[in-house]
GROMACS .gro file of C-alpha atoms in nm:
model
  253
    1MET     CA    1  10.901   8.602  12.367
    2LEU     CA    2  11.109   8.911  12.291
    3VAL     CA    3  11.477   8.827  12.342
    4LEU     CA    4  11.691   9.136  12.389
    5LYS     CA    5  12.065   9.153  12.340
    6LYS     CA    6  12.276   9.389  12.546
    7LYS     CA    7  12.188   9.697  12.343
    8PRO     CA    8  11.911   9.961  12.343
    9LEU     CA    9  11.579   9.871  12.187
   10SER     CA   10  11.571   9.964  11.818
   11ASN     CA   11  11.273  10.072  11.612
   12GLU     CA   12  11.311   9.766  11.388
   13ASP     CA   13  11.318   9.522  11.681
   14PHE     CA   14  11.020   9.688  11.843
   15LEU     CA   15  10.805   9.681  11.529
   16ARG     CA   16  10.900   9.322  11.459
   17HIS     CA   17  10.768   9.218  11.798
   18VAL     CA   18  10.459   9.438  11.771
   19ARG     CA   19  10.375   9.234  11.463
   20ASP     CA   20  10.396   8.917  11.674
   21TYR     CA   21  10.086   9.037  11.860
   22LEU     CA   22   9.914   9.221  11.575
   23PRO     CA   23   9.593   9.066  11.436
   24MET     CA   24   9.558   9.058  11.059
   25ASP     CA   25   9.274   9.311  11.066
   26ALA     CA   26   9.445   9.563  11.299
   27SER     CA   27   9.516   9.907  11.155
   28VAL     CA   28   9.746  10.205  11.204
   29TRP     CA   29   9.705  10.516  10.990
   30ASN     CA   30   9.929  10.812  10.912
   31THR     CA   31   9.763  11.142  11.000
   32ASP     CA   32   9.775  11.472  10.813
   33GLN     CA   33   9.836  11.826  10.942
   34ASN     CA   34   9.477  11.837  11.071
   35GLY     CA   35   9.508  11.510  11.261
   36LYS     CA   36   9.293  11.318  11.012
   37PRO     CA   37   9.389  10.964  10.903
   38CYS     CA   38   9.518  10.971  10.547
   39SER     CA   39   9.704  10.649  10.462
   40CYS     CA   40   9.815  10.311  10.597
   41ALA     CA   41  10.119  10.354  10.823
   42MET     CA   42  10.219   9.989  10.852
   43SER     CA   43  10.283   9.953  10.480
   44THR     CA   44  10.510  10.260  10.462
   45GLY     CA   45  10.707  10.200  10.782
   46MET     CA   46  10.649  10.356  11.124
   47VAL     CA   47  10.896  10.568  11.320
   48GLU     CA   48  10.910  10.682  11.680
   49HIS     CA   49  10.788  11.027  11.790
   50HIS     CA   50  10.539  11.054  11.501
   51PHE     CA   51  10.168  11.064  11.579
   52TYR     CA   52   9.949  10.796  11.423
   53ARG     CA   53   9.585  10.688  11.442
   54PHE     CA   54   9.579  10.342  11.609
   55ASP     CA   55   9.285  10.109  11.635
   56ALA     CA   56   9.238   9.932  11.968
   57GLU     CA   57   9.399   9.607  11.857
   58ALA     CA   58   9.710   9.790  11.735
   59MET     CA   59   9.739   9.975  12.069
   60LEU     CA   60   9.711   9.644  12.251
   61ALA     CA   61   9.978   9.482  12.032
   62ALA     CA   62  10.224   9.769  12.089
   63SER     CA   63  10.148   9.755  12.463
   64HIS     CA   64  10.230   9.385  12.476
   65ALA     CA   65  10.561   9.444  12.295
   66ILE     CA   66  10.665   9.696  12.564
   67GLU     CA   67  10.552   9.460  12.841
   68GLU     CA   68  10.773   9.189  12.689
   69VAL     CA   69  11.070   9.427  12.705
   70ALA     CA   70  11.000   9.483  13.075
   71LEU     CA   71  10.965   9.111  13.147
   72GLU     CA   72  11.286   9.030  12.960
   73GLU     CA   73  11.490   9.295  13.143
   74ALA     CA   74  11.321   9.223  13.479
   75ASN     CA   75  11.422   9.557  13.628
   76GLY     CA   76  11.304   9.915  13.625
   77PHE     CA   77  10.962  10.076  13.634
   78VAL     CA   78  10.634  10.014  13.450
   79LEU     CA   79  10.339  10.252  13.450
   80ALA     CA   80  10.021  10.150  13.269
   81THR     CA   81   9.702  10.354  13.236
   82MET     CA   82   9.386  10.225  13.075
   83GLN     CA   83   9.045  10.383  13.053
   84GLU     CA   84   8.867  10.125  13.267
   85PHE     CA   85   8.994   9.847  13.491
   86LYS     CA   86   8.787   9.597  13.293
   87TYR     CA   87   9.048   9.636  13.018
   88PHE     CA   88   9.309   9.495  13.258
   89GLU     CA   89   9.100   9.187  13.331
   90PRO     CA   90   9.182   8.984  13.016
   91HIS     CA   91   9.553   9.046  13.081
   92ARG     CA   92   9.552   8.999  13.458
   93GLU     CA   93   9.808   8.718  13.452
   94ARG     CA   94  10.054   8.926  13.250
   95TYR     CA   95  10.029   9.220  13.489
   96TRP     CA   96  10.067   8.997  13.794
   97GLN     CA   97  10.382   8.863  13.628
   98LEU     CA   98  10.510   9.216  13.569
   99ALA     CA   99  10.443   9.313  13.931
  100ALA     CA  100  10.625   9.003  14.056
  101THR     CA  101  10.920   9.033  13.816
  102LEU     CA  102  11.019   9.400  13.826
  103LYS     CA  103  11.279   9.506  14.080
  104GLU     CA  104  11.136   9.855  14.113
  105LYS     CA  105  10.772   9.960  14.069
  106PHE     CA  106  10.468   9.855  13.873
  107ILE     CA  107  10.162  10.082  13.871
  108ALA     CA  108   9.832  10.025  13.691
  109THR     CA  109   9.569  10.297  13.711
  110ASN     CA  110   9.251  10.431  13.553
  111HIS     CA  111   9.248  10.777  13.716
  112LYS     CA  112   8.956  10.993  13.597
  113ALA     CA  113   9.180  11.270  13.459
  114LEU     CA  114   9.361  11.008  13.250
  115ALA     CA  115   9.037  10.857  13.118
  116PRO     CA  116   9.095  10.954  12.752
  117PHE     CA  117   9.446  10.804  12.753
  118TRP     CA  118   9.603  10.463  12.707
  119THR     CA  119   9.963  10.449  12.825
  120VAL     CA  120  10.229  10.185  12.876
  121LEU     CA  121  10.560  10.327  12.999
  122TYR     CA  122  10.875  10.133  13.082
  123ARG     CA  123  11.204  10.271  13.213
  124GLY     CA  124  11.463  10.001  13.263
  125HIS     CA  125  11.835  10.005  13.326
  126ARG     CA  126  11.910   9.945  12.958
  127CYS     CA  127  11.589   9.992  12.759
  128GLN     CA  128  11.312  10.249  12.774
  129ALA     CA  129  10.986  10.252  12.582
  130LEU     CA  130  10.660  10.444  12.585
  131LEU     CA  131  10.330  10.407  12.404
  132ILE     CA  132  10.067  10.673  12.463
  133GLY     CA  133   9.741  10.743  12.285
  134ARG     CA  134   9.435  10.959  12.342
  135GLN     CA  135   9.096  10.834  12.228
  136ALA     CA  136   8.997  11.012  11.907
  137ASP     CA  137   8.633  10.905  11.885
  138GLU     CA  138   8.327  10.847  12.104
  139ALA     CA  139   8.318  10.467  12.074
  140LYS     CA  140   8.218  10.274  12.387
  141ILE     CA  141   8.305   9.925  12.265
  142PHE     CA  142   8.677   9.856  12.304
  143GLU     CA  143   8.729   9.700  11.962
  144GLN     CA  144   8.578  10.005  11.790
  145LYS     CA  145   8.795  10.266  11.963
  146ARG     CA  146   9.059  10.473  11.784
  147PHE     CA  147   9.355  10.649  11.947
  148ASP     CA  148   9.586  10.929  11.835
  149GLY     CA  149   9.932  10.872  11.975
  150PHE     CA  150  10.294  10.774  11.932
  151TYR     CA  151  10.569  10.553  12.069
  152THR     CA  152  10.924  10.644  12.165
  153PHE     CA  153  11.242  10.505  12.319
  154ASN     CA  154  11.381  10.846  12.419
  155PRO     CA  155  11.444  10.854  12.797
  156ASP     CA  156  11.403  11.232  12.833
  157LEU     CA  157  11.068  11.234  12.656
  158ILE     CA  158  10.954  10.930  12.855
  159GLY     CA  159  11.058  11.107  13.174
  160ARG     CA  160  10.847  11.412  13.091
  161VAL     CA  161  10.538  11.204  13.016
  162ARG     CA  162  10.592  11.008  13.337
  163ARG     CA  163  10.613  11.332  13.533
  164ASP     CA  164  10.283  11.455  13.387
  165ILE     CA  165  10.110  11.130  13.482
  166GLU     CA  166  10.251  11.131  13.834
  167GLU     CA  167  10.149  11.495  13.886
  168ILE     CA  168   9.794  11.410  13.776
  169LEU     CA  169   9.785  11.112  14.013
  170ALA     CA  170   9.910  11.336  14.295
  171GLY     CA  171   9.642  11.597  14.223
  172CYS     CA  172   9.898  11.859  14.118
  173ALA     CA  173   9.793  11.878  13.751
  174ALA     CA  174   9.488  11.812  13.537
  175ARG     CA  175   9.635  11.794  13.185
  176MET     CA  176   9.884  11.585  12.993
  177ARG     CA  177  10.090  11.889  12.898
  178GLU     CA  178  10.374  11.703  12.726
  179PHE     CA  179  10.133  11.504  12.510
  180GLU     CA  180   9.956  11.823  12.402
  181ARG     CA  181  10.288  11.997  12.329
  182LEU     CA  182  10.415  11.707  12.120
  183LEU     CA  183  10.087  11.682  11.929
  184ALA     CA  184  10.104  12.053  11.841
  185ILE     CA  185  10.462  12.013  11.718
  186ASP     CA  186  10.373  11.702  11.518
  187GLN     CA  187  10.087  11.878  11.341
  188THR     CA  188  10.306  12.181  11.267
  189ALA     CA  189  10.577  11.954  11.123
  190LYS     CA  190  10.317  11.793  10.899
  191ARG     CA  191  10.193  12.137  10.789
  192LEU     CA  192  10.552  12.225  10.699
  193ASP     CA  193  10.588  11.902  10.504
  194ALA     CA  194  10.269  11.979  10.313
  195GLU     CA  195  10.380  12.337  10.249
  196PHE     CA  196  10.723  12.227  10.129
  197ALA     CA  197  10.556  11.983   9.890
  198ARG     CA  198  10.318  12.254   9.768
  199GLY     CA  199  10.604  12.503   9.729
  200HIS     CA  200  10.819  12.252   9.544
  201LYS     CA  201  10.534  12.182   9.305
  202ALA     CA  202  10.474  12.555   9.247
  203VAL     CA  203  10.841  12.630   9.183
  204GLU     CA  204  10.877  12.331   8.953
  205GLY     CA  205  10.567  12.445   8.764
  206ALA     CA  206  10.712  12.794   8.727
  207LEU     CA  207  11.041  12.655   8.599
  208ARG     CA  208  10.860  12.435   8.349
  209GLU     CA  209  10.660  12.734   8.227
  210LEU     CA  210  10.983  12.929   8.189
  211GLN     CA  211  11.126  12.635   7.997
  212ILE     CA  212  10.830  12.623   7.760
  213THR     CA  213  10.739  12.990   7.714
  214GLY     CA  214  11.087  13.137   7.725
  215LYS     CA  215  11.100  13.516   7.744
  216ARG     CA  216  10.723  13.551   7.764
  217TYR     CA  217  10.741  13.427   8.127
  218GLN     CA  218  10.902  13.729   8.287
  219ALA     CA  219  11.163  13.698   8.561
  220ARG     CA  220  10.955  13.934   8.774
  221ARG     CA  221  10.658  13.696   8.764
  222PHE     CA  222  10.881  13.399   8.847
  223ALA     CA  223  11.022  13.587   9.148
  224ALA     CA  224  10.668  13.673   9.264
  225ASP     CA  225  10.557  13.309   9.246
  226LEU     CA  226  10.864  13.200   9.442
  227GLU     CA  227  10.815  13.471   9.704
  228LYS     CA  228  10.453  13.364   9.754
  229SER     CA  229  10.561  13.009   9.840
  230LEU     CA  230  10.839  13.128  10.072
  231HIS     CA  231  10.600  13.364  10.253
  232ARG     CA  232  10.368  13.076  10.347
  233LEU     CA  233  10.666  12.887  10.488
  234LYS     CA  234  10.778  13.192  10.685
  235LEU     CA  235  10.435  13.224  10.846
  236LEU     CA  236  10.448  12.863  10.963
  237THR     CA  237  10.807  12.865  11.089
  238GLY     CA  238  10.738  13.186  11.282
  239LYS     CA  239  10.500  12.990  11.504
  240LEU     CA  240  10.752  12.722  11.600
  241PRO     CA  241  10.915  12.895  11.902
  242ASN     CA  242  10.577  12.917  12.075
  243LEU     CA  243  10.526  12.542  12.036
  244VAL     CA  244  10.857  12.419  12.167
  245GLY     CA  245  10.854  12.560  12.521
  246ALA     CA  246  11.085  12.453  12.798
  247ALA     CA  247  11.110  12.081  12.870
  248HIS     CA  248  10.986  11.971  13.211
  249PRO     CA  249  11.260  11.866  13.455
  250LEU     CA  250  11.298  11.491  13.472
  251PRO     CA  251  11.151  11.310  13.773
  252SER     CA  252  11.370  11.118  14.008
  253ALA     CA  253  11.396  10.748  13.932
   0.00000   0.00000   0.00000
């Protein structure tokens, strides 16, 4: 059982309790600027707002950690979306407990427009948490599925995702706009990280060549190499304003 003190949920506390539910063979991967899995995320330390590639067991473990937060606080709002209602069946008792415990609302749904997504969202009086992932493969068997997604404790971000889901359920929207916006920003941030690393390597290489060759490595050539790296960064950063956009107004509680 997750025992919360009178303070907001921290990343460290959340991950510790995710591990309570995490099978030994579950996996979470870091993803690169193209959204491809590239390394183990659990060994390097996970952080909120970053997109990862989760296997189904890891998604389930993170979901249970958020559900424990909701049960411990016993107030607020829970919204859970899963691809098919059969995925609720093994956890029916837990969801009945959530519905009976919460002072506000509990909603479980498998709306067609949300079919690619797995979401567990909690907004309490003291703690907030969200896990959302979109299926990244064509697997039909639950245990073989992979999801691209993130978790967060930020109430504004959670509010925007909640609004998108509620608009879809009301028939007013057909897309998870906030998820798509955040994914685009995440991939751009990872492109910038990769470009900074590439630029750092190029500049360091140029400096080492200057160190070794002395006057034969002309200042003009060094400046050209540096400008080339900076130009690639400028092209990427010029695209950022189009990605950010205006945040959706928060829904009423």
